[in-house]
Coordinates of N, CA, C and O in Angstrom, one line a residue:
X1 N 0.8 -1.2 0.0 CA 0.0 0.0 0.0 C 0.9 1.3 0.0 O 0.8 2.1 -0.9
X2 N 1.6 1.4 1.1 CA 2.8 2.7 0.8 C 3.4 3.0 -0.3 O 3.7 4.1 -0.7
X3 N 3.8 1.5 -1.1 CA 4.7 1.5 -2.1 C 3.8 2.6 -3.6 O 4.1 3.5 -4.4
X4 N 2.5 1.9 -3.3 CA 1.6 2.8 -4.5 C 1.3 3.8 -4.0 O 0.7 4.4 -4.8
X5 N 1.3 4.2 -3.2 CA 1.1 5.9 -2.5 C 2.3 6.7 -2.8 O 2.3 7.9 -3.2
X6 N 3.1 6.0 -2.7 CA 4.7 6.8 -3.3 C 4.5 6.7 -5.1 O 4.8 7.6 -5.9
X7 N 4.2 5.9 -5.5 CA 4.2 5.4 -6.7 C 3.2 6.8 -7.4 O 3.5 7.5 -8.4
X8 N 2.0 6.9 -6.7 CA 1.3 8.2 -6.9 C 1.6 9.1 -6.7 O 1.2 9.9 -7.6
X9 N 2.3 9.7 -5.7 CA 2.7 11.0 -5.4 C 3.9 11.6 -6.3 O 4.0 12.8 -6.5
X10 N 4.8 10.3 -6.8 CA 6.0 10.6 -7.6 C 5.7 11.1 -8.9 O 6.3 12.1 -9.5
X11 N 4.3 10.0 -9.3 CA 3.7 10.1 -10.5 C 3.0 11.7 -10.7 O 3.4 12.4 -11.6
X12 N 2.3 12.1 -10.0 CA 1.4 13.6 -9.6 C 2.8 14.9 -9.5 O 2.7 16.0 -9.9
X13 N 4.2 14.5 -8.8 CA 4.9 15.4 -8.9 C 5.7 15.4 -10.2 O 6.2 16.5 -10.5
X14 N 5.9 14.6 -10.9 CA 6.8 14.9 -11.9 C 5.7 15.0 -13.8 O 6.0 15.0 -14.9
X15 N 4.4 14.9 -13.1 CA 3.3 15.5 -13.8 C 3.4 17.2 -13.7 O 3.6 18.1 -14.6
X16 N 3.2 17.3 -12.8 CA 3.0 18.9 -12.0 C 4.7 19.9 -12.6 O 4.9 21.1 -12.6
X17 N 5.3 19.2 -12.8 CA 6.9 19.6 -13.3 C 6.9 19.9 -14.2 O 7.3 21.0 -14.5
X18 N 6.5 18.8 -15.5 CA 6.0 18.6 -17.0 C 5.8 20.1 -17.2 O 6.6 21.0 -17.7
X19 N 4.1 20.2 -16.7 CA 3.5 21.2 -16.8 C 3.5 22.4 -16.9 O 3.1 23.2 -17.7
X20 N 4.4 22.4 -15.5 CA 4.6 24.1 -15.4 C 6.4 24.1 -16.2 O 6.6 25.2 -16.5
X21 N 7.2 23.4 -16.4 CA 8.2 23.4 -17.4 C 7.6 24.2 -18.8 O 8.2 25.1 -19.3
X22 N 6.1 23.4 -19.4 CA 5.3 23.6 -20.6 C 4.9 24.9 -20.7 O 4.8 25.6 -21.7
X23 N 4.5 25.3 -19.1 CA 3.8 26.8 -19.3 C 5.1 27.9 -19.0 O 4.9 29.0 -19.7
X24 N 6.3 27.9 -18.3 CA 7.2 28.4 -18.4 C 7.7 28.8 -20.0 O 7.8 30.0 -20.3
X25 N 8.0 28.2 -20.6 CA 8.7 27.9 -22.2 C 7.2 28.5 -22.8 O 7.6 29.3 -23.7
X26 N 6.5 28.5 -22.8 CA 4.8 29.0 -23.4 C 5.0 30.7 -23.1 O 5.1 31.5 -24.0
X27 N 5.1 30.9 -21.8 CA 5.2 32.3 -21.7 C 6.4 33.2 -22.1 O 6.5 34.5 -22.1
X28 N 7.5 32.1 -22.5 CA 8.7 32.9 -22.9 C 8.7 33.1 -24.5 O 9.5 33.9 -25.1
X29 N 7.8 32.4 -25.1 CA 8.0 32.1 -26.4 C 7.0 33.2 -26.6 O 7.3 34.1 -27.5
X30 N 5.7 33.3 -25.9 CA 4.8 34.2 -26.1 C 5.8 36.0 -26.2 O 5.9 36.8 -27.1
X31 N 6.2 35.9 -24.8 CA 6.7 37.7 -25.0 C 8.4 37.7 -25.9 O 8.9 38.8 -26.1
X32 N 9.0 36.4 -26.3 CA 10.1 36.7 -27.3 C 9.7 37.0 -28.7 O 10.4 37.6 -29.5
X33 N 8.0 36.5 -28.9 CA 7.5 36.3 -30.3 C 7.2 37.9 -30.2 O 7.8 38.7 -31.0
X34 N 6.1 38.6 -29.2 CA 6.0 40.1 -29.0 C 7.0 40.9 -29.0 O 6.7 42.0 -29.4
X35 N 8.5 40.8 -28.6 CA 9.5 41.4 -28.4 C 10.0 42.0 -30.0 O 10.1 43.1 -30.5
X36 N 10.2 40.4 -30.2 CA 11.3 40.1 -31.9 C 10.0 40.9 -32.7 O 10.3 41.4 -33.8
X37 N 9.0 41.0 -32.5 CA 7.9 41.8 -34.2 C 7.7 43.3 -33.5 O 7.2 44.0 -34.3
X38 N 8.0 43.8 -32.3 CA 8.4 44.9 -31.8 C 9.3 45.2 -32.4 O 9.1 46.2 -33.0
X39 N 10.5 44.6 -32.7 CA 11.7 45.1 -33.2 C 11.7 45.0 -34.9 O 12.3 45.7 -35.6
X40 N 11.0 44.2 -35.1 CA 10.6 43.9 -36.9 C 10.1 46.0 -37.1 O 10.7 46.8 -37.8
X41 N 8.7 46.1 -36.4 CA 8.1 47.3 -36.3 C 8.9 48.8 -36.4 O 8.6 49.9 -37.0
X42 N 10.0 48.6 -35.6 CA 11.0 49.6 -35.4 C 11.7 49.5 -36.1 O 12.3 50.6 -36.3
X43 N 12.1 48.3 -36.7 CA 13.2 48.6 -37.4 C 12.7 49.2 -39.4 O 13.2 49.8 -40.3
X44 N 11.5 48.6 -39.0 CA 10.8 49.1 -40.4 C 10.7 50.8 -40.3 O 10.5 51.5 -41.3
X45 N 10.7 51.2 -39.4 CA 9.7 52.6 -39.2 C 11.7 53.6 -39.3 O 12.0 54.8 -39.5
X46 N 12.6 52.4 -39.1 CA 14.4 53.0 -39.1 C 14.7 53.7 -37.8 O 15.5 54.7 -37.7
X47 N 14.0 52.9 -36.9 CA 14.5 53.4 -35.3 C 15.0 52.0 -34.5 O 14.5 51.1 -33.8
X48 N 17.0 52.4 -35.0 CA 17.9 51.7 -34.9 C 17.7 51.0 -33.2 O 17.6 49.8 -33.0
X49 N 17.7 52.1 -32.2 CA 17.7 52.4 -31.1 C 17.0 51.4 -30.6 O 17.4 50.4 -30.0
X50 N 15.2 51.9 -31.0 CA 14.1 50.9 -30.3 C 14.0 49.2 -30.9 O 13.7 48.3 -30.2
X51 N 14.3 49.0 -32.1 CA 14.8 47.9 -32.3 C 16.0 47.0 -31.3 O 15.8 46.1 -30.6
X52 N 17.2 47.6 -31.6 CA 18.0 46.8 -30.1 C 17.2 46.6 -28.8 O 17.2 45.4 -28.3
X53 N 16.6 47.6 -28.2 CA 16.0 47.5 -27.7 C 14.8 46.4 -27.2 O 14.8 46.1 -26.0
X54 N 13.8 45.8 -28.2 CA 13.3 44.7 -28.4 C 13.7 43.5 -28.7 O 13.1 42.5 -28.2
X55 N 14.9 43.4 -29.7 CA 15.7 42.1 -29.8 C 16.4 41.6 -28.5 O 16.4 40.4 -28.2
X56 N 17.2 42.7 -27.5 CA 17.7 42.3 -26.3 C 16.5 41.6 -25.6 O 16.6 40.4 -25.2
X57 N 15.7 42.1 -25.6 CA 14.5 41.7 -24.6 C 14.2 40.7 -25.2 O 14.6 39.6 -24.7
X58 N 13.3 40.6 -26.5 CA 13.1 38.9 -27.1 C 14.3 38.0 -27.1 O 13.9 36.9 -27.2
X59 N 16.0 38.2 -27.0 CA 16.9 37.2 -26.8 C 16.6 37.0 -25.4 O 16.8 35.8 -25.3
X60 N 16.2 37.4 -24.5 CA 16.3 37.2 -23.2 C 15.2 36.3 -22.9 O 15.3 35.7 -21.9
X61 N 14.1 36.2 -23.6 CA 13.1 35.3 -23.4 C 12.9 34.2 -24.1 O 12.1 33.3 -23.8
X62 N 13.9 34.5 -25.2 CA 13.9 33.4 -26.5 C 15.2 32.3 -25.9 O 15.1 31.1 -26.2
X63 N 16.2 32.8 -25.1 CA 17.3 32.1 -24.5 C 16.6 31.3 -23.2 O 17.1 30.3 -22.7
X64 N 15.1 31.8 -22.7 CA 14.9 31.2 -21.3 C 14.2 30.4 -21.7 O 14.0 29.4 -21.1
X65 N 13.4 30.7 -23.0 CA 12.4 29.4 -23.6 C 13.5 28.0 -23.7 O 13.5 27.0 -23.1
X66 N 14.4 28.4 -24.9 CA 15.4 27.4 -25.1 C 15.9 26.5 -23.5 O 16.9 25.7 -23.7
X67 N 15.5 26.5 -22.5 CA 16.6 26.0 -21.6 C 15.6 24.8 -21.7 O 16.1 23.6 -21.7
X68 N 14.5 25.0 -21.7 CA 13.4 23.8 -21.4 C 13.0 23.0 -22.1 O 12.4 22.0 -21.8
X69 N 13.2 23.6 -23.8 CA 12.8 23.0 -25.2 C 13.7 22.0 -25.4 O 14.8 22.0 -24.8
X70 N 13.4 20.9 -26.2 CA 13.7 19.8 -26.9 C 13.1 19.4 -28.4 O 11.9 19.4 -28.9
X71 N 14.4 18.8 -28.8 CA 14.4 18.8 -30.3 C 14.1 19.7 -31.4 O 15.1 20.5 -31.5
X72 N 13.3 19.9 -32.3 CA 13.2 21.3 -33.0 C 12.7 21.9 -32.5 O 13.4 22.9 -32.6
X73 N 11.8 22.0 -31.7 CA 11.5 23.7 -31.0 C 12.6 24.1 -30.2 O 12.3 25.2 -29.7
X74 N 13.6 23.7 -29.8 CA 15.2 24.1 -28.9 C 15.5 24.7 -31.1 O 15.3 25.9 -31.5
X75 N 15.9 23.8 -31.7 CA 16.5 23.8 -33.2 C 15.9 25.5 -33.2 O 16.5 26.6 -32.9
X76 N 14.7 25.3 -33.6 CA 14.5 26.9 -34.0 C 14.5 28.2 -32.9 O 14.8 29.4 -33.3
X77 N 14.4 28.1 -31.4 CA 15.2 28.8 -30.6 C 16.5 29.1 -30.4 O 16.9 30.2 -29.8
X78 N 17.1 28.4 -30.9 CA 18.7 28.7 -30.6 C 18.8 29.7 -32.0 O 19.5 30.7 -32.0
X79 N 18.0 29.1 -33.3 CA 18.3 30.0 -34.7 C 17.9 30.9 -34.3 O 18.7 31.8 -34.5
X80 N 16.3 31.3 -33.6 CA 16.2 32.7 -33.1 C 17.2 33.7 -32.4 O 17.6 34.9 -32.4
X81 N 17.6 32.4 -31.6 CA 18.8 33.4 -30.5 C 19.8 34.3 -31.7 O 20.0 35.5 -31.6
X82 N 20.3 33.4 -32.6 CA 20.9 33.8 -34.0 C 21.3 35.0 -34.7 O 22.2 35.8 -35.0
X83 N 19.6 34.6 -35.0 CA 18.8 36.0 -35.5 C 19.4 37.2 -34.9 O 20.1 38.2 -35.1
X84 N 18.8 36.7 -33.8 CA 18.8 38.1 -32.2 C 19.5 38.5 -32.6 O 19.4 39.4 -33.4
X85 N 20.9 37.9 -32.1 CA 22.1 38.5 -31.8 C 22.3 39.3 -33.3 O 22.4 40.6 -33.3
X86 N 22.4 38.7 -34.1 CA 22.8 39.6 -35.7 C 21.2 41.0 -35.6 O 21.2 42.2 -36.1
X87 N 20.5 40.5 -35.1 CA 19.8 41.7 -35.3 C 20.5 42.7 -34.8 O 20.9 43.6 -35.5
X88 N 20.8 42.6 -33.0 CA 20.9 43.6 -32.4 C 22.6 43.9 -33.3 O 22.9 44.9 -34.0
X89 N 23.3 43.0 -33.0 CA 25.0 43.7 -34.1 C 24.4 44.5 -35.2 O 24.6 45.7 -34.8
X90 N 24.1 44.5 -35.8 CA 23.6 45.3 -36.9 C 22.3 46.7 -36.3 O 22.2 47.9 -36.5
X91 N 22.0 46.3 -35.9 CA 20.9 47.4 -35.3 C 22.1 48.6 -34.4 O 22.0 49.8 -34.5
X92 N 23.3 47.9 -33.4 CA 23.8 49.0 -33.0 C 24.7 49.6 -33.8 O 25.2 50.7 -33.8
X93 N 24.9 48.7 -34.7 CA 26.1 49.8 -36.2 C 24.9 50.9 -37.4 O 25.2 51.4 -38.5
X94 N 23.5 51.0 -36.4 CA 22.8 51.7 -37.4 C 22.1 51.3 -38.7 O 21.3 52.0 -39.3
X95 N 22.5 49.5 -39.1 CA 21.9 49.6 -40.1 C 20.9 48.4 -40.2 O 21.1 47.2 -40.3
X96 N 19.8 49.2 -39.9 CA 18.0 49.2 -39.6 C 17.5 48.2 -41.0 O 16.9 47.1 -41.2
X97 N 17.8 48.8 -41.5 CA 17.3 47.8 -42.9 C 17.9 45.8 -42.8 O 17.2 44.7 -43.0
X98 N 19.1 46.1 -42.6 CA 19.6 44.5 -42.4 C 19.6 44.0 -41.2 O 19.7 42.8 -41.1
X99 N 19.6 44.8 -39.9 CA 18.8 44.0 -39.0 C 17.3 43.9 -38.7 O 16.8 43.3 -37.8
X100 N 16.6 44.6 -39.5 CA 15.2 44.2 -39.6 C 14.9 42.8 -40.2 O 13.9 42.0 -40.0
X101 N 15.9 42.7 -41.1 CA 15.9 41.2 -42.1 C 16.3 40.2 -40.8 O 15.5 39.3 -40.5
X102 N 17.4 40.4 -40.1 CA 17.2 39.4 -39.1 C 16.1 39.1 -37.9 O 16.0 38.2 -37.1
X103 N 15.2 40.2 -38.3 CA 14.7 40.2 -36.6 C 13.5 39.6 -37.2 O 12.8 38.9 -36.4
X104 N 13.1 39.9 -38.5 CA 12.1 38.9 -39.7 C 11.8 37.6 -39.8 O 10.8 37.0 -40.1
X105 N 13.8 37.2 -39.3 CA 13.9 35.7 -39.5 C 13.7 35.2 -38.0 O 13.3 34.1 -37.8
X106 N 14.0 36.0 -37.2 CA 13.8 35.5 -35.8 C 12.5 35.2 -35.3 O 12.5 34.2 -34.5
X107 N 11.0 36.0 -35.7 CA 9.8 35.8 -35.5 C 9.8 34.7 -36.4 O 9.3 33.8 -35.9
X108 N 10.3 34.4 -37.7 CA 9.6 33.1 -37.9 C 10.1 31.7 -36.9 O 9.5 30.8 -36.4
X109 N 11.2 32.0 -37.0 CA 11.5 30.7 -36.0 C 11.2 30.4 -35.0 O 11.2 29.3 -34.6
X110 N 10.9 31.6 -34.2 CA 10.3 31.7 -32.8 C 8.5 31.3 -33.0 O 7.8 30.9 -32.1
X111 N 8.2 31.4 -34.0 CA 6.6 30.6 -34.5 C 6.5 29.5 -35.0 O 5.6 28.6 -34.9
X112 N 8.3 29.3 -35.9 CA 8.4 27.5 -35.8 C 8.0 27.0 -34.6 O 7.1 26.3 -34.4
X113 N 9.1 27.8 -33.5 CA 9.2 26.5 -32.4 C 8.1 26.4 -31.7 O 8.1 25.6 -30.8
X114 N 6.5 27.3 -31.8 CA 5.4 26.7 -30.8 C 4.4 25.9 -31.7 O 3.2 25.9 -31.2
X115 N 4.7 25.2 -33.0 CA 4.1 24.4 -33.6 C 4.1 23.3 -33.3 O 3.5 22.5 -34.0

């Protein structure tokens, strides 16, 4: 009887872990996907500034989704992180046009990985 009481409780906590791992990586992917088309937005409109600005923030949520992801949704996180990073390099040398191209490519991947 104890043995299936433990057998349940292990089973219910490493359920309960799954879960909130699932909604953790959910909510990061949610404000990196809002971040990175924030920065798509800005960088269209040639405001070098507020684009870094959004890519820092979407790498920061797109790196905390990645810690929990596996197999291709990690694959297209890490390419997002990618993106990021070339967005923001390019976004602080001013040129808005070709890191908007990356921050383009970063929302898609960041929409791969919640498929």
């Amino acid at each position: 009887m104890k043995k299936s009481i433990f057998a349940f409780a292990g089973l219910l906590l490493l359920l309960g872990t799954f879960l909130s791992t699932a909604v953790f990586a959910e909510d990061h992917t949610k404000a990196a996907l809002e971040h990175a088309s924030a920065a798509v937005d800005a960088g269209k409109a040639g405001k070098s500034e507020a684009l870094v600005e959004h890519a820092k923030l979407a790498m920061e949520h797109t790196l905390a989704a990645a810690i929990t992801a596996k197999s291709i949704p990690k694959g297209h996180l890490d390419a997002a992180a990618k993106e990021l990073q070339d967005t923001i390099d390019h976004g602080n040398l001013g040129h808005a046009d070709v890191a908007t191209t990356h921050a383009e490519a970063a929302v898609e991947h960041i929409k791969a990985s919640s498929k």
